XYZ file of C-alpha atoms in Angstrom:
294
model
C 125.861 161.936 148.509
C 125.189 160.790 145.213
C 123.311 158.183 143.155
C 126.183 155.065 142.897
C 126.687 155.428 139.094
C 124.846 151.736 137.248
C 127.334 150.457 134.991
C 127.701 150.640 131.861
C 126.776 147.790 129.120
C 129.854 146.420 127.534
C 130.556 148.389 123.655
C 130.654 145.761 121.451
C 132.912 147.410 119.230
C 135.274 146.484 122.217
C 137.999 144.245 122.086
C 137.411 143.602 126.243
C 134.113 142.162 125.121
C 133.579 138.111 125.831
C 132.951 136.080 123.044
C 132.377 132.730 122.985
C 134.350 130.170 120.580
C 132.147 126.616 119.800
C 134.268 123.606 121.645
C 136.632 122.132 118.719
C 136.249 117.901 118.705
C 139.897 117.043 117.037
C 138.885 113.187 117.607
C 136.545 112.950 116.012
C 137.385 114.701 112.676
C 140.287 111.507 112.695
C 137.521 109.155 114.019
C 135.723 110.016 110.698
C 139.125 110.210 108.454
C 139.754 107.348 109.920
C 136.586 105.582 109.020
C 136.387 107.274 104.932
C 140.039 105.508 104.285
C 138.784 102.540 105.158
C 135.524 102.482 103.575
C 137.420 103.896 100.616
C 139.636 101.219 100.905
C 136.801 97.936 101.201
C 135.867 100.182 97.596
C 138.957 99.443 95.687
C 139.364 96.288 96.982
C 135.208 95.450 96.208
C 136.362 97.197 92.800
C 139.272 95.585 91.770
C 138.858 91.382 93.553
C 137.675 88.947 90.676
C 135.816 86.756 92.491
C 132.885 89.762 92.651
C 132.475 89.249 89.204
C 131.819 92.703 88.305
C 130.292 91.832 85.303
C 128.070 89.551 85.914
C 127.064 91.412 88.626
C 125.314 94.016 86.000
C 124.295 91.335 83.008
C 121.833 90.129 85.454
C 120.723 92.574 88.013
C 117.049 93.594 85.584
C 117.268 89.736 84.253
C 113.508 89.051 83.726
C 114.263 86.863 85.817
C 114.982 88.272 88.560
C 112.872 90.853 87.621
C 109.823 88.831 88.069
C 111.305 87.022 91.552
C 110.714 89.985 92.784
C 107.414 90.614 91.906
C 106.791 87.787 93.529
C 108.174 88.426 96.785
C 106.451 92.195 96.347
C 102.994 89.527 96.199
C 104.203 87.736 98.911
C 105.597 90.848 100.931
C 101.674 92.701 100.783
C 99.868 89.271 100.842
C 101.524 88.073 104.303
C 101.101 92.315 105.337
C 97.372 92.227 105.117
C 96.718 88.575 106.005
C 98.927 89.733 109.604
C 97.816 93.239 110.454
C 94.112 92.444 110.191
C 93.871 88.938 112.210
C 96.632 91.201 113.993
C 93.845 93.282 114.851
C 91.140 90.898 115.629
C 93.564 89.372 117.942
C 94.295 92.306 120.132
C 91.174 93.096 120.645
C 90.999 89.238 121.441
C 93.231 90.102 124.778
C 91.747 93.312 125.379
C 87.882 91.553 125.860
C 86.792 90.613 129.562
C 85.776 87.125 127.680
C 88.628 84.603 129.255
C 87.730 82.550 126.354
C 88.658 84.866 123.868
C 91.377 86.322 125.906
C 92.721 82.891 126.334
C 92.760 81.564 122.470
C 93.871 84.828 121.386
C 96.891 83.600 123.894
C 97.447 80.782 122.820
C 97.957 81.887 119.351
C 100.925 84.081 120.139
C 102.407 81.918 122.748
C 103.099 79.492 119.190
C 103.799 81.530 116.869
C 106.385 83.514 118.061
C 107.709 80.329 120.213
C 108.241 78.890 117.254
C 110.399 80.007 114.483
C 109.028 81.076 110.985
C 111.277 78.705 109.123
C 109.864 75.784 111.342
C 106.858 76.942 110.338
C 106.673 78.118 106.608
C 108.019 73.958 107.040
C 105.254 72.430 108.219
C 102.510 74.300 105.793
C 105.739 72.975 103.149
C 104.376 69.466 104.308
C 100.515 70.491 105.136
C 99.832 68.144 102.275
C 101.464 64.902 104.028
C 100.231 65.913 107.118
C 95.891 66.452 105.327
C 95.915 64.283 101.580
C 91.654 65.699 101.291
C 90.042 68.012 103.682
C 85.943 67.227 103.253
C 83.488 70.187 103.561
C 80.388 69.445 105.770
C 78.507 68.285 108.667
C 80.570 66.058 110.714
C 78.768 62.491 110.998
C 75.494 63.617 108.752
C 76.631 64.868 105.170
C 80.089 65.927 103.193
C 79.289 68.441 100.430
C 82.222 68.212 98.700
C 86.450 67.929 99.539
C 89.678 69.458 98.534
C 92.493 67.107 97.329
C 95.694 69.361 99.065
C 97.831 66.522 97.731
C 96.393 67.427 93.938
C 96.745 71.361 94.172
C 100.346 72.591 93.390
C 99.661 76.329 95.875
C 103.288 76.570 97.440
C 102.159 79.726 96.879
C 99.299 79.823 98.596
C 101.524 78.444 102.171
C 104.114 80.740 101.698
C 101.453 83.063 102.236
C 99.135 81.500 104.602
C 102.486 81.139 106.362
C 103.880 84.005 106.400
C 101.573 86.003 107.419
C 99.883 83.670 110.696
C 103.143 84.296 111.786
C 103.249 87.979 111.321
C 100.218 88.407 112.671
C 101.053 86.654 116.231
C 103.501 90.390 116.106
C 101.389 92.781 114.957
C 98.452 91.333 117.725
C 101.544 92.964 120.655
C 102.439 95.975 118.590
C 97.888 97.083 118.439
C 97.259 95.969 121.878
C 100.658 97.944 122.525
C 98.391 101.680 120.897
C 95.297 100.120 122.038
C 96.854 100.826 125.895
C 98.858 103.570 124.868
C 94.939 105.376 125.045
C 93.929 107.131 127.546
C 90.652 105.683 129.508
C 89.319 109.168 129.346
C 88.997 108.325 125.615
C 87.008 105.829 125.616
C 84.770 107.435 128.685
C 84.089 110.787 126.219
C 82.608 108.217 123.955
C 80.526 106.603 125.735
C 79.502 109.390 126.944
C 78.270 110.757 123.965
C 75.965 107.384 122.998
C 79.020 105.748 120.562
C 79.167 101.914 120.967
C 81.503 100.165 121.186
C 82.781 99.089 117.597
C 82.512 102.760 117.195
C 84.423 104.014 120.413
C 87.151 101.677 118.508
C 86.946 103.155 114.758
C 86.496 106.959 115.525
C 88.230 106.853 118.800
C 90.957 104.923 119.874
C 92.416 102.574 116.292
C 93.108 106.753 115.230
C 95.472 107.818 118.419
C 96.742 103.848 118.573
C 97.934 104.336 115.017
C 100.823 106.870 116.236
C 102.478 104.031 118.222
C 100.999 101.468 115.943
C 102.442 102.520 112.539
C 106.753 102.983 113.633
C 106.778 99.294 114.297
C 104.484 98.130 112.139
C 106.970 99.653 108.885
C 110.082 97.481 110.676
C 107.893 94.559 110.703
C 106.887 94.779 107.187
C 110.649 95.524 105.865
C 111.513 92.159 107.512
C 108.606 90.908 105.940
C 110.272 91.500 103.744
C 113.629 90.059 103.743
C 111.157 86.752 105.238
C 109.813 85.862 102.324
C 113.903 84.229 101.582
C 112.781 81.577 103.754
C 109.914 80.647 101.407
C 111.604 77.957 100.318
C 110.980 76.018 102.552
C 107.607 75.512 101.691
C 109.208 74.793 99.246
C 108.977 78.003 96.818
C 111.467 79.092 94.940
C 110.651 81.586 93.081
C 110.692 85.482 94.924
C 114.045 87.323 94.357
C 116.446 85.107 96.245
C 114.863 81.844 95.429
C 115.236 83.141 91.615
C 118.795 84.700 92.505
C 120.102 81.130 94.298
C 118.496 79.201 90.526
C 120.747 81.136 88.537
C 123.741 80.488 90.207
C 123.295 76.992 90.473
C 123.213 76.839 86.132
C 126.168 79.578 85.763
C 127.821 78.757 89.460
C 128.890 82.350 90.211
C 126.772 82.503 93.543
C 128.533 86.193 94.098
C 127.432 88.485 92.150
C 123.976 86.280 92.201
C 123.620 87.575 95.705
C 125.088 91.180 95.673
C 121.902 91.336 92.569
C 119.938 90.032 95.244
C 120.540 92.277 98.147
C 120.631 95.607 95.459
C 117.090 94.977 95.145
C 116.272 93.686 98.530
C 117.598 97.093 100.013
C 115.958 99.344 96.460
C 112.562 98.692 97.940
C 113.179 98.418 101.571
C 114.282 101.543 100.520
C 111.275 102.725 99.590
C 109.325 101.731 102.078
C 111.649 103.265 103.836
C 110.646 106.660 102.413
C 107.201 105.531 102.884
C 106.891 104.764 106.607
C 108.634 107.885 106.930
C 105.541 109.976 105.617
C 103.117 107.706 106.465
C 104.449 107.977 110.936
C 104.766 112.571 109.890
C 100.867 111.967 108.243
C 99.794 109.997 111.823
C 102.431 112.780 114.601
C 100.420 116.081 113.163
C 99.524 118.128 116.013
C 101.956 115.929 118.061
C 105.332 117.397 117.588
C 106.954 118.502 120.701
C 107.633 122.126 119.339
C 103.768 122.234 119.831
C 104.529 123.795 115.624
C 102.116 121.986 113.251
């Protein structure tokens, strides 16, 4: 008996060959059309609604006072985040140390600053001059080297930076602690075996690997800090972006276009920060892509 004939391979040109047809989703296209229609209606309504006063919006968008407010907002954001990052790293290390005093102090700090609203904290910083009228520098009960008259200082900007930075440090501490904890114990053990000190291990081994965990939430906190600067009126400090827009609207009695001006600049700066965050995340995620392609 002969061998059974092998089945012939289907001819690509044969009409009987099965061809995969992508599954159509008409519901998605209908939903997209509805969304586009609603967006178009909203834009048309906003463009034709006289309450928005677009001519006022255009007149103040690049006003020198608004641009100065953008500069103060950026300064508040950068300085406060610098304080938050430095202090947050220190608090995270204190939380991870074996010393119970340092660990407890860090926990209490984080508990207080995360458990109370930032606006309330800024109000306290605004009242700092009433609580501490004068600060004496020296050795208690022995001698006094100098004193600082707090009430005589015009330090609203300084207190705003301090208030924002100390509050944000509590959140940064938890972010850094999570990043450090994500690095395996084998990494620190290997560094110790190579003769590295604890500080060298943290600086050369742990923190570089923890950055890919720390960067994304830190970028989010930076963007959040930019918007939180609008609360420094509680200090009071009113030279930042929202404060300047509010002051101008108090003169021309047109709050809606001034809110749109402030929102536009917040969106512009936030978009720039989001682009920077994207490239930072891309840089620190080299070699860890799921496809394995660096």
